[in-house]
Short mmCIF file of C-alpha atoms and ligand atoms in Angstrom, two decimals:
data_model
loop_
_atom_site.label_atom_id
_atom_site.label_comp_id
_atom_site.label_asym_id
_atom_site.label_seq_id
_atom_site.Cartn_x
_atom_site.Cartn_y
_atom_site.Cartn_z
CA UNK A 1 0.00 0.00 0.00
CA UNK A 2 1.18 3.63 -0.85
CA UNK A 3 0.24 5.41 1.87
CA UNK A 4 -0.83 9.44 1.50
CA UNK A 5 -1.87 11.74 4.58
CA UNK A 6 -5.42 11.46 5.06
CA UNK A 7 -6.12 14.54 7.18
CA UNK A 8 -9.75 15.09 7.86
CA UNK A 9 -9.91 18.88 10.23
CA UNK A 10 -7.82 18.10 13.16
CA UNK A 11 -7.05 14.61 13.05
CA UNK A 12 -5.29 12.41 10.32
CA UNK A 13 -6.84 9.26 10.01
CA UNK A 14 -3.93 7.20 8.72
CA UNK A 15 -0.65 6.63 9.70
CA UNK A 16 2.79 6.02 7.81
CA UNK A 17 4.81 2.27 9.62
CA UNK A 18 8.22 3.63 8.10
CA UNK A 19 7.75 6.90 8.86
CA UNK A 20 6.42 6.41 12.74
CA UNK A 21 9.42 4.50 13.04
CA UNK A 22 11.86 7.40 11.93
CA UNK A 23 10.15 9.64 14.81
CA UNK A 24 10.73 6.98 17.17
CA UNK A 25 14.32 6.70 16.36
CA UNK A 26 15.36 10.42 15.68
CA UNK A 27 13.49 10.69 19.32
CA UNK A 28 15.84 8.16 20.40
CA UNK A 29 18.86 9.14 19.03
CA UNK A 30 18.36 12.85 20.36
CA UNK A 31 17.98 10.85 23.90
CA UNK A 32 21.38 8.80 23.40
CA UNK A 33 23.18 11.69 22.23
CA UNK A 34 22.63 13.90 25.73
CA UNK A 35 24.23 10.68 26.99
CA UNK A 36 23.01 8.72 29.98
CA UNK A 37 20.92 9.18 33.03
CA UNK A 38 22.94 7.72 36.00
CA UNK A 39 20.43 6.70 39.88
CA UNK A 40 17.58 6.35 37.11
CA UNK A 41 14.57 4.41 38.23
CA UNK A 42 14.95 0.56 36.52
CA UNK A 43 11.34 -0.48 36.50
CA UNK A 44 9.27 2.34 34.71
CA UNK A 45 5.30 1.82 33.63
CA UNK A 46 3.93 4.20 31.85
CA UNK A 47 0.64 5.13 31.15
CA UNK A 48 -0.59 6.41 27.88
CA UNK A 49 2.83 5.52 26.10
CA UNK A 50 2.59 5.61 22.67
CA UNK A 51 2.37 9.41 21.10
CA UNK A 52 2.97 12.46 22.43
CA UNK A 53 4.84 13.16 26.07
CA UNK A 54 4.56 9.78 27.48
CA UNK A 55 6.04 8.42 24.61
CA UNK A 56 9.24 10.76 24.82
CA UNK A 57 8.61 9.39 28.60
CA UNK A 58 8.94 5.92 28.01
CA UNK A 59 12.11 6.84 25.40
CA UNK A 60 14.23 8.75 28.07
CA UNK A 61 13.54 6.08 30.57
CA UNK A 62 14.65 3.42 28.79
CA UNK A 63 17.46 4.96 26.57
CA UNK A 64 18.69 7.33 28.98
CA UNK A 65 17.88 5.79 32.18
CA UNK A 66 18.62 2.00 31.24
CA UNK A 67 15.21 0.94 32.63
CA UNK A 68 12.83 -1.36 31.28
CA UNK A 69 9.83 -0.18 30.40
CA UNK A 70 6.32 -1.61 30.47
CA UNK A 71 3.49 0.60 28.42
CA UNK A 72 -0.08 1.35 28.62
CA UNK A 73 -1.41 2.58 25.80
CA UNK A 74 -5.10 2.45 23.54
CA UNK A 75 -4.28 1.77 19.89
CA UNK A 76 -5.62 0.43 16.95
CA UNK A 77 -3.65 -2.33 14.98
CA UNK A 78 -3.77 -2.59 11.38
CA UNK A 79 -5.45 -4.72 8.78
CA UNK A 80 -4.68 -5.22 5.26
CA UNK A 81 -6.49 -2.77 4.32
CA UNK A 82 -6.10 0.00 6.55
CA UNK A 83 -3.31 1.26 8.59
CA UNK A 84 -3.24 0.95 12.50
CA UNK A 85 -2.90 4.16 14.45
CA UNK A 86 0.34 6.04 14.94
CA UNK A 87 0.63 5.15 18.15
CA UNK A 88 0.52 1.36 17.26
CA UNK A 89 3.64 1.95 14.91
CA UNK A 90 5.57 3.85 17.25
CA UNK A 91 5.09 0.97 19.92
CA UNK A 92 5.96 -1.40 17.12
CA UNK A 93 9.43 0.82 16.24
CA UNK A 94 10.56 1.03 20.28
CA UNK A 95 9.98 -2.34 20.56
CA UNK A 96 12.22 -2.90 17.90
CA UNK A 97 14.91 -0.42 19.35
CA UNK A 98 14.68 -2.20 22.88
CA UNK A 99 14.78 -5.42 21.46
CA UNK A 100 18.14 -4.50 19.80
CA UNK A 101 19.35 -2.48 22.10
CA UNK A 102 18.30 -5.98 24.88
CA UNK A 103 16.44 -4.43 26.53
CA UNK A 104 13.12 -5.64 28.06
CA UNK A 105 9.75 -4.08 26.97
CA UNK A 106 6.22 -4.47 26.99
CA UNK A 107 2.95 -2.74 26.20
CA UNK A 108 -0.28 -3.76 27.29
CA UNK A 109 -2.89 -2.15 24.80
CA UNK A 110 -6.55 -1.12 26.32
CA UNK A 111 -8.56 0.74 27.87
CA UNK A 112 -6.18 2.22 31.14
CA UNK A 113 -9.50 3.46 32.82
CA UNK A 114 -10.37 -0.25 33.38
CA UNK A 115 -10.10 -2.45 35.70
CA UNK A 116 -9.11 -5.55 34.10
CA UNK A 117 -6.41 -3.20 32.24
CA UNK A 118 -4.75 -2.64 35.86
CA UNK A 119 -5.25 -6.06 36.89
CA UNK A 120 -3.16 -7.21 33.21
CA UNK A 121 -0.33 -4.66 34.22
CA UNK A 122 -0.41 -5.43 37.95
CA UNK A 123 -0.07 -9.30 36.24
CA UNK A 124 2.76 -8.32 34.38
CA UNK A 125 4.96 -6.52 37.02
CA UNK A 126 4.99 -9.42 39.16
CA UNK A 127 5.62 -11.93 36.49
CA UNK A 128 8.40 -9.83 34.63
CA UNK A 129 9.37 -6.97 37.24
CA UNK A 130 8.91 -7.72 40.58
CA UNK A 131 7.84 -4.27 41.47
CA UNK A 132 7.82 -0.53 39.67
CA UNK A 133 10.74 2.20 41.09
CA UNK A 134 8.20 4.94 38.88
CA UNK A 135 5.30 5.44 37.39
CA UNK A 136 4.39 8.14 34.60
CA UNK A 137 0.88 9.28 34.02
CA UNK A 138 0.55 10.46 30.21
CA UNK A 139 -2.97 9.65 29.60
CA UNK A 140 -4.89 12.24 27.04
CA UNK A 141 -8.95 10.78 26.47
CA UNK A 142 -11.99 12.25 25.74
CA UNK A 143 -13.93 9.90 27.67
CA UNK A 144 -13.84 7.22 30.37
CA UNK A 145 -16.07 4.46 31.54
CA UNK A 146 -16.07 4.43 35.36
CA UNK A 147 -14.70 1.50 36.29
CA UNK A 148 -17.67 0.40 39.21
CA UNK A 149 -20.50 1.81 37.68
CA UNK A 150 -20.30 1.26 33.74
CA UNK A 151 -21.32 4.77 33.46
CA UNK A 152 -19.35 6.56 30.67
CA UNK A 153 -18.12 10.22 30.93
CA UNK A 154 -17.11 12.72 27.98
CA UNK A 155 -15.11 15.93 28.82
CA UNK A 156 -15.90 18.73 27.14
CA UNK A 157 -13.40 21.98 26.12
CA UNK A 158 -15.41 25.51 27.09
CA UNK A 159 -14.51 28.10 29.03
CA UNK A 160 -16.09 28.42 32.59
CA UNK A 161 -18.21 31.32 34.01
CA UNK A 162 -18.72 33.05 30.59
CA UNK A 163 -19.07 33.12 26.91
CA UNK A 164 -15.60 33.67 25.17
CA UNK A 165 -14.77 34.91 22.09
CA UNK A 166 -11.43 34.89 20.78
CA UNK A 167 -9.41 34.39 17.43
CA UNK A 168 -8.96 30.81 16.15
CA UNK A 169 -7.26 29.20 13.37
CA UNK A 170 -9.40 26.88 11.73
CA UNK A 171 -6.93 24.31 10.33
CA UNK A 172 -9.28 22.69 7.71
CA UNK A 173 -9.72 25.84 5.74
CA UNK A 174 -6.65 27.34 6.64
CA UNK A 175 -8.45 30.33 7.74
CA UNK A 176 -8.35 32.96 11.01
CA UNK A 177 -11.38 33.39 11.55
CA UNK A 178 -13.31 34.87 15.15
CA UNK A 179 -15.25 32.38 17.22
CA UNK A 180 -17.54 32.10 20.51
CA UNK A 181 -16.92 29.58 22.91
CA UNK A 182 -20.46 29.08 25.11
CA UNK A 183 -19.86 28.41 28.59
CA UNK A 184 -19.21 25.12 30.75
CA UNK A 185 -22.57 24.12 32.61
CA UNK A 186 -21.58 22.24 36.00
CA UNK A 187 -22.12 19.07 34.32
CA UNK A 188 -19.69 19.90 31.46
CA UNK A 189 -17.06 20.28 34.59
CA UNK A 190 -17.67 17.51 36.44
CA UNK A 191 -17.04 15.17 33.51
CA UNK A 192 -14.29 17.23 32.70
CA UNK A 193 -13.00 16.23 35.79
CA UNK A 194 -13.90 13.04 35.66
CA UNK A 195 -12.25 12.14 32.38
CA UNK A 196 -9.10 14.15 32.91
CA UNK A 197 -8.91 14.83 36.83
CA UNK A 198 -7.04 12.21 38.99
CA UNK A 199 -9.64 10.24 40.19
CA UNK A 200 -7.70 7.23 38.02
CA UNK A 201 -4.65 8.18 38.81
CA UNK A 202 -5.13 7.47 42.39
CA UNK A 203 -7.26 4.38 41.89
CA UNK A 204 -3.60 2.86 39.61
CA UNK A 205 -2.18 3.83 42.97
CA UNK A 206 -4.58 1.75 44.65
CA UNK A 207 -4.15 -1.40 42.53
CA UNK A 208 -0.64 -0.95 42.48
CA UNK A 209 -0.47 -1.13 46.32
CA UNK A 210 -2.50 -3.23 47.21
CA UNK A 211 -0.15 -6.10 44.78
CA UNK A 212 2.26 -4.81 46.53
CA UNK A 213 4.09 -4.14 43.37
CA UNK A 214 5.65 -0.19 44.20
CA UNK A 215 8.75 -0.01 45.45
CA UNK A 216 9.81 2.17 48.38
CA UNK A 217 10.75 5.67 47.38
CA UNK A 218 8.33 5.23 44.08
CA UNK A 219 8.24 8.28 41.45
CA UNK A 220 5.25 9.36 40.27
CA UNK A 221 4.03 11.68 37.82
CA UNK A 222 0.81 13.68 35.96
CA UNK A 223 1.21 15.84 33.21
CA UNK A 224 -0.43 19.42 33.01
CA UNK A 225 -0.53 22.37 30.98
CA UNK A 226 -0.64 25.80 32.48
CA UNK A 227 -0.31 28.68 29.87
CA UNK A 228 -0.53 31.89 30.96
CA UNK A 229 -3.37 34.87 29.83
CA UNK A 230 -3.90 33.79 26.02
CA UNK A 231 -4.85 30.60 26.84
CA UNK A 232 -6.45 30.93 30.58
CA UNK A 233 -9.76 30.98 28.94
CA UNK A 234 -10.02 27.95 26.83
CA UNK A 235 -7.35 25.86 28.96
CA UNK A 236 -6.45 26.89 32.47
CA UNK A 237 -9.01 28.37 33.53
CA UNK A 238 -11.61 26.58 31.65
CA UNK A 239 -13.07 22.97 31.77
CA UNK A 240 -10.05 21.13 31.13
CA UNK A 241 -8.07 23.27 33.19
CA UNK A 242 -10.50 22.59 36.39
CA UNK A 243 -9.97 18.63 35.77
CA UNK A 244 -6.22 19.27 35.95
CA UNK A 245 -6.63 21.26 39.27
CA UNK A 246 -7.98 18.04 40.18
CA UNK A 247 -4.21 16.42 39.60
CA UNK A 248 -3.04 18.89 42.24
CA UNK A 249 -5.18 17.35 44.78
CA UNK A 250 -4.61 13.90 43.72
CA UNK A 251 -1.08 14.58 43.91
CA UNK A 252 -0.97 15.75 47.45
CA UNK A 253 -3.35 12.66 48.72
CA UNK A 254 -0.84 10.41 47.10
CA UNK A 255 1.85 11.75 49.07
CA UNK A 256 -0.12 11.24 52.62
CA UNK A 257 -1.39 8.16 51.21
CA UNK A 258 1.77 6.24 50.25
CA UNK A 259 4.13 8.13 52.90
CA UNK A 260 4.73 4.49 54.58
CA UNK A 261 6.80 3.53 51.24
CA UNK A 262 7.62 6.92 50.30
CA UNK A 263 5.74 7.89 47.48
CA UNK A 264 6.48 11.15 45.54
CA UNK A 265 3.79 12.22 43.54
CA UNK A 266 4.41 15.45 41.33
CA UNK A 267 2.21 17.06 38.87
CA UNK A 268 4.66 18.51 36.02
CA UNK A 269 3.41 21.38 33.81
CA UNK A 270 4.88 21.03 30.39
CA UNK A 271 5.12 23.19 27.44
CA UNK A 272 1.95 23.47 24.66
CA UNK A 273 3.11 21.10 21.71
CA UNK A 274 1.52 19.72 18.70
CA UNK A 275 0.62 16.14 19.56
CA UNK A 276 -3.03 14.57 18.74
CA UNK A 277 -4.37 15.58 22.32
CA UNK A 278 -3.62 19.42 21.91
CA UNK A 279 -4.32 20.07 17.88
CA UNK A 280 -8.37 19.14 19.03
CA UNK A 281 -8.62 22.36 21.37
CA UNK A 282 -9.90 24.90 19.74
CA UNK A 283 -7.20 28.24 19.86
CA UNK A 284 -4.20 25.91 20.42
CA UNK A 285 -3.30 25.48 16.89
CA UNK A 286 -3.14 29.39 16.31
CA UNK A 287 -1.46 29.70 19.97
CA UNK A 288 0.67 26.98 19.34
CA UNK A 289 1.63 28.78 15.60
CA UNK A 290 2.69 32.10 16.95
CA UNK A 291 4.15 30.61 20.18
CA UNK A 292 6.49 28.76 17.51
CA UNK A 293 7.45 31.47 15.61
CA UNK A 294 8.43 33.51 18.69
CA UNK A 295 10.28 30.53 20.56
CA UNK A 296 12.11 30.31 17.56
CA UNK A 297 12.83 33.32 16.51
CA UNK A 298 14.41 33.57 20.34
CA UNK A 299 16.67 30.33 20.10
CA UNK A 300 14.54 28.32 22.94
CA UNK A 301 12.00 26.51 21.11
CA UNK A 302 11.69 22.66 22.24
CA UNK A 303 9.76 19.81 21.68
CA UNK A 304 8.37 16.37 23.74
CA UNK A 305 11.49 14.97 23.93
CA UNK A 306 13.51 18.28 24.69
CA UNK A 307 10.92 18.75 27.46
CA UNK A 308 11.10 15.05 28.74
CA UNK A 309 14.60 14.93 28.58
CA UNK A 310 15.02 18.19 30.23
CA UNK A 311 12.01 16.41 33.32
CA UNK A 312 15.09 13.32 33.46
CA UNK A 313 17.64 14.93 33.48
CA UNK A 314 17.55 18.41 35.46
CA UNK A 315 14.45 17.72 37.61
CA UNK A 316 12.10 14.69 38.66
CA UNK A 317 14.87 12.67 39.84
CA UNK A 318 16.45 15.08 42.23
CA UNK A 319 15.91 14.37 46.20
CA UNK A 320 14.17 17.54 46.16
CA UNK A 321 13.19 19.05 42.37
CA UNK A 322 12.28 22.62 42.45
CA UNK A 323 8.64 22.95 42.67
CA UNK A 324 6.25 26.15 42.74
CA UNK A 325 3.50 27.45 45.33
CA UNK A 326 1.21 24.56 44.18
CA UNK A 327 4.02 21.96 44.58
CA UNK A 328 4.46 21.35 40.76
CA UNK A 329 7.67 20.61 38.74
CA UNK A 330 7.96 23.36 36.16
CA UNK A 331 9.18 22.76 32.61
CA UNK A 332 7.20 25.12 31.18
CA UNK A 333 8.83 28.30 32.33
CA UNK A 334 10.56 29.05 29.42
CA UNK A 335 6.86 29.33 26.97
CA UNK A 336 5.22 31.50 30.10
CA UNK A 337 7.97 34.19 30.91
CA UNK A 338 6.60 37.32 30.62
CA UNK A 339 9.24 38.30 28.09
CA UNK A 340 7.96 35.61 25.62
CA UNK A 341 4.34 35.84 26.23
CA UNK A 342 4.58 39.80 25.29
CA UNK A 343 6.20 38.62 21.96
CA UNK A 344 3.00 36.39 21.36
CA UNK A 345 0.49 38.99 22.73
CA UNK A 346 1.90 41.37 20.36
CA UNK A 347 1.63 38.94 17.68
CA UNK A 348 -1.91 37.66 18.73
CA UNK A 349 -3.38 41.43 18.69
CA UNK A 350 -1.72 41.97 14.98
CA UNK A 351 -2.62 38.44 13.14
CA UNK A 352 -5.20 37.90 10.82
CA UNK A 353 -5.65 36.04 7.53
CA UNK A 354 -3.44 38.07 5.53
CA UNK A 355 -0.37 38.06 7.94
CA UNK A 356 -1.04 34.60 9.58
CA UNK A 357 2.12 32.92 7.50
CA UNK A 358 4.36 36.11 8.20
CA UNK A 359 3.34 35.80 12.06
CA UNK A 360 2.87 32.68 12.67
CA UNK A 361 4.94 29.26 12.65
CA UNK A 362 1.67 27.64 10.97
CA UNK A 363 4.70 25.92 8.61
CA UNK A 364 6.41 24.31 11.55
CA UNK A 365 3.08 23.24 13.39
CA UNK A 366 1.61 21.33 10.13
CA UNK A 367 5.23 19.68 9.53
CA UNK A 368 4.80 18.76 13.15
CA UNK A 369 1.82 17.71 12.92
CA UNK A 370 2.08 15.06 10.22
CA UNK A 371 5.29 13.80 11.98
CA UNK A 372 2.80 12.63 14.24
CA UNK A 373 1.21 10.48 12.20
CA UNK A 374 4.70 9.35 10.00
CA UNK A 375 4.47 11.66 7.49
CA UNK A 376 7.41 14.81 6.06
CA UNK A 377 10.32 12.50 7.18
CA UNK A 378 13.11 13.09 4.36
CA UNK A 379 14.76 9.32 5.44
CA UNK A 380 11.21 7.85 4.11
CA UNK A 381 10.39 7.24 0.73
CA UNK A 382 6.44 8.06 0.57
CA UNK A 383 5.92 6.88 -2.98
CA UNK A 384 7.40 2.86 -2.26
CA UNK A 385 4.68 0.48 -1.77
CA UNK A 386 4.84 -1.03 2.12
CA UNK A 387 3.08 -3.54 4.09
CA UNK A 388 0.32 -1.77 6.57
CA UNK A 389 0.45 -4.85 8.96
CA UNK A 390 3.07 -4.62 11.59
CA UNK A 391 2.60 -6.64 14.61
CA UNK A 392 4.57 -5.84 18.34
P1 NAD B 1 -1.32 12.19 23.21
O1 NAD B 1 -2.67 12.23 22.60
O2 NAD B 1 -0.14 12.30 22.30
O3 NAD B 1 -1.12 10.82 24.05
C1 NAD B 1 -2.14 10.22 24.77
C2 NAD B 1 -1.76 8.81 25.19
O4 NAD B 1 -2.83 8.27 26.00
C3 NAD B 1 -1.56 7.82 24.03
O5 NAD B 1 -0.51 6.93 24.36
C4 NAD B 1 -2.88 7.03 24.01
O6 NAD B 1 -2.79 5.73 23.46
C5 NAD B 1 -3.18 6.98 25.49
N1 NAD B 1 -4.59 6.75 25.82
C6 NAD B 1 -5.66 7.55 25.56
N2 NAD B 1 -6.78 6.98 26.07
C7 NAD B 1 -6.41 5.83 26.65
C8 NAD B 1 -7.09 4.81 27.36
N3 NAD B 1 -8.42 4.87 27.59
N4 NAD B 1 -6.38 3.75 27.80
C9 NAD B 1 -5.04 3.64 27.60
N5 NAD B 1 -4.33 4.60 26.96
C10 NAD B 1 -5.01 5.67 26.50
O7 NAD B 1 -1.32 13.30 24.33
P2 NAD B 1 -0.20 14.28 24.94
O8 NAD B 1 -0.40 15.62 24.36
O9 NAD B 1 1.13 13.64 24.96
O10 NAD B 1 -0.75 14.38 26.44
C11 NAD B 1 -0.26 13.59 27.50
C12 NAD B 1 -0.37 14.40 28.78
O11 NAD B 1 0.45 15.56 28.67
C13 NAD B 1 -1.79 14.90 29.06
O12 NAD B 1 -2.04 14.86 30.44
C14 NAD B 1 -1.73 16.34 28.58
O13 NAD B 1 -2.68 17.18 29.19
C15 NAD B 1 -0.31 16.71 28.99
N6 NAD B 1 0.24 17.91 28.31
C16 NAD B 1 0.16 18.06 26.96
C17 NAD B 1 0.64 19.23 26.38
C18 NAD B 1 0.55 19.46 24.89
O14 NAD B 1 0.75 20.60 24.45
N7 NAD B 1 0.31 18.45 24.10
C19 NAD B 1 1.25 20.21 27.17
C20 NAD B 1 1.37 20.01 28.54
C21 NAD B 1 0.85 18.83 29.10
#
C-alpha cells in the first residue's frame, strides 16, 4: 500500500509504519546523544505511552535511564487494508529499538480506565518486574467508563463562568477566523474532571499497592498544561483546566497516602506542543503557531522529547526538584515568561488572515503535525509500496 496523509480537520486518520518508526528513532537518538541518566529508576510503567509526552517518557527512561519499560497505551492495529494508528507503529518501532538495544519491553494495549487493564499490568509486574521504582501518568482521552458503575463520561473543552470569544485558526480551511466559545454548565465540569482529573490516577495507585508491586521511594508523575493569559480561557481556567486542578489534589493525597513507602507524587506542567491531544482544542493550533514562531525566533523553542529529557535529566529525579506554590515541577517556564508571552500577545493582537504565515509558525506546526502520524520525514520514501500490517 502507498500510503498518503489522510487529514480530515484536526485529526489524520492514517498513519505512515516507516515513517512512525523514523520519529521513534530520531526521538531516540536525540535521547542517546545527551548521553546517559545515572540513579535512574529501573522499572518504569507508563501510562498512555505511545504518542505524544509519554512516549518521549517511556524513550528517556529506557534509553537514557537504562530501565525497562512496560506501556499502557489504547491503539488500533492494522489490517490489510487500513493502517493501525500512529501510536501502534511507534510501539511497534521502540519495541524494535529495545529489542536491539536488549532491553526488556512491553505494552499492554486497552482501555487504562479499566479495571481488568490494571489487573493485566499489575499481572505483568509481578511476572516480569517484581515491582515498579516509577510510574508516569501520560494519559490524554476524551472519555472514560467508570470503572464500578459502567457509566461513561465525555469531557468537554469551554470556558467556565462566561461566553468567550477569541481568534482561532481553523486548520481545515486554513483560515483565522473569530469564534464564541459558550460556557461550561456544572455538568460539562464535572465530567471534565472526571475524564481528565485524577480520580484514576489514584485508583492505579490503589491497585498498584494493594499487589504490593511499588517499590519504596516510588516516582510518580501527571502531566499538566498551564499557559498563561492567552490561553487561561479555553485551557487553564476553563473545563479542562478545572480537571487538571484536580491532579493537584490527587497529587498531594498520594503523598499522605503512600508516605509508609515513600511515594512522591508530582504534577509537572509542560510546554503546549503539537501532539493529537492538543491540535483538538480549539485556539491551540493558532497559539501553538505564533508561540512557535516567537520561541524560535528567540533560540529556545523545544519539543516532547527536549521537554522530557530536560524532566530526566535536570528535575524529577532530584531528592528535592524545584517545585512552585502549588508543589508542581515546572518545565514550562521558558513558553510563560513574561518576556515571551509579550512577543505572542503582540503577535496575537496583529494576526489575521493576511499576515497569519508572516506571524505565525503555521509551517512548523503542520510539519509537526504530520510527523505525528509518519508523514514529512526526508529518510522515508512516501511513494514505495509497504506492508500496513506490523505486529509488536
Ligand atoms: P497524546 O494524545 O499524544 O497521548 C495520549 C496517550 O494516551 C496515548 O498513548 C494514548 O494511546 C493513550 N490513551 C488515551 N486513552 C487511553 C485509554 N483509555 N487507555 C489507555 N491509553 C489511553 O497526548 P499528549 O499531548 O502527549 O498528552 C499527554 C499528557 O500531557 C496529558 O495529560 C496532557 O494534558 C499533557 N500535556 C500536553 C501538552 C501538549 O501541548 N500536548 C502540554 C502540557 C501537558
Amino acid at each position: 500500500m502507498v500510503i498518503k496523509p489522510k487529514v480530515r480537520g484536526f485529526i489524520c486518520t492514517n498513519a505512515h509504519p516507516k515513517g512512525c518508526a523514523e520519529s521513534v528513532n530520531q526521538q531516540i537518538k536525540y535521547t542517546q546523544s545527551l548521553g546517559s541518566i545515572n540513579n535512574a529508576p529501573k522499572n518504569v510503567l507508563v501510562i498512555g505511552c505511545s504518542t505524544g509526552y509519554g512516549l518521549a517518557s517511556r524513550i528517556v527512561a529506557a534509553f537514557a535511564g537504562g530501565a525497562k519499560t512496560l506501556g499502557v497505551c489504547f491503539e488500533k492495529p492494522p489490517t490489510e487494508r487500513k493502517t493501525a494508528t500512529a501510536g501502534w507503529y511507534n510501539t511497534a518501532a521502540f519495541h524494535e529499538a529495545a529489542k536491539e538495544a536488549g532491553m526488556y519491553y512491553k505494552t499492554i494495549n486497552g482501555d487504562a480506565f479499566s479495571h481488568e487493564n490494571k489487573a493485566e499490568v499489575i499481572e505483568a509486574i509481578k511476572a516480569d518486574l517484581g515491582q515498579v521504582d516509577m510510574v508516569i501518568y501520560s494519559l490524554a482521552s476524551p472519555r472514560r467508563t467508570d470503572p464500578d458503575t459502567g457509566e461513561a463520561y465525555v469531557s468537554s473543552l469551554k470556558p467556565v463562568g462566561q461566553q468567550y470569544t477569541t481568534k482561532t485558526f481553523d486548520t481545515n480551511k486554513e483560515l483565522v477566523h473569530e469564534v464564541t466559545l459558550e460556557p461550561a454548565e456544572q455538568k460539562d465540569i464535572d465530567n471534565t474532571i472526571k475524564v481528565m482529573g485524577g480520580e484514576d490516577w489514584q485508583l492505579w495507585f490503589k491497585a498498584l499497592s494493594e499487589a504490593s508491586v511499588l517499590a519504596d521511594n516510588c516516582i510518580t508523575s501527571a502531566y499538566t498544561y498551564i499557559g498563561k493569559e492567552l490561553t487561561w480561557p479555553i485551557y487553564g481556567h476553563a473545563t479542562i483546566g478545572k480537571a487538571k486542578e484536580d491532579l493537584d489534589r490527587a497529587a498531594a493525597e498520594l503523598n499522605t497516602d503512600y508516605a509508609d513507602i515513600g511515594l512522591k507524587a508530582y504534577v509537572t506542567s509542560l510546554k503546549a506542543v503539537v501532539t493529537q491531544a492538543s491540535s483538538a482544542i480549539p485556539v491551540m493550533p493558532l497559539y501553538i503557531s505564533l508561540m512557535y514562531q516567537v520561541m524560535k525566533d528567540e533560540g529556545v523553542h523545544e519539543g516532547v522529547i527536549e521537554q522530557i529529557n530536560h524532566l530526566f535529566r535536570t528535575n524529577i529525579l532530584e531528592q528535592s526538584p524545584e517545585l512552585d506554590e502549588a508543589n508542581r515541577i515546572r518545565l514550562d517556564t521558558v513558553e510563560t515568561n513574561d518576556h515571551i508571552q509579550a512577543l505572542i500577545k503582540g503577535a496575537w493582537e496583529q494576526v489575521n488572515d493576511d499576515n497569519f504565515a508572516e506571524l505565525g509558525d503555521y509551517k512548523g506546526y503542520s510539519a509537526d503535525f504530520l510527523k505525528l502520524f509518519g508523514f514529512g520525514f526526508e529518510a522515508v520514501d512516501y511513494d514505495e509500496d509497504v506492508d500496513p500490517v506490523v505486529e509488536w
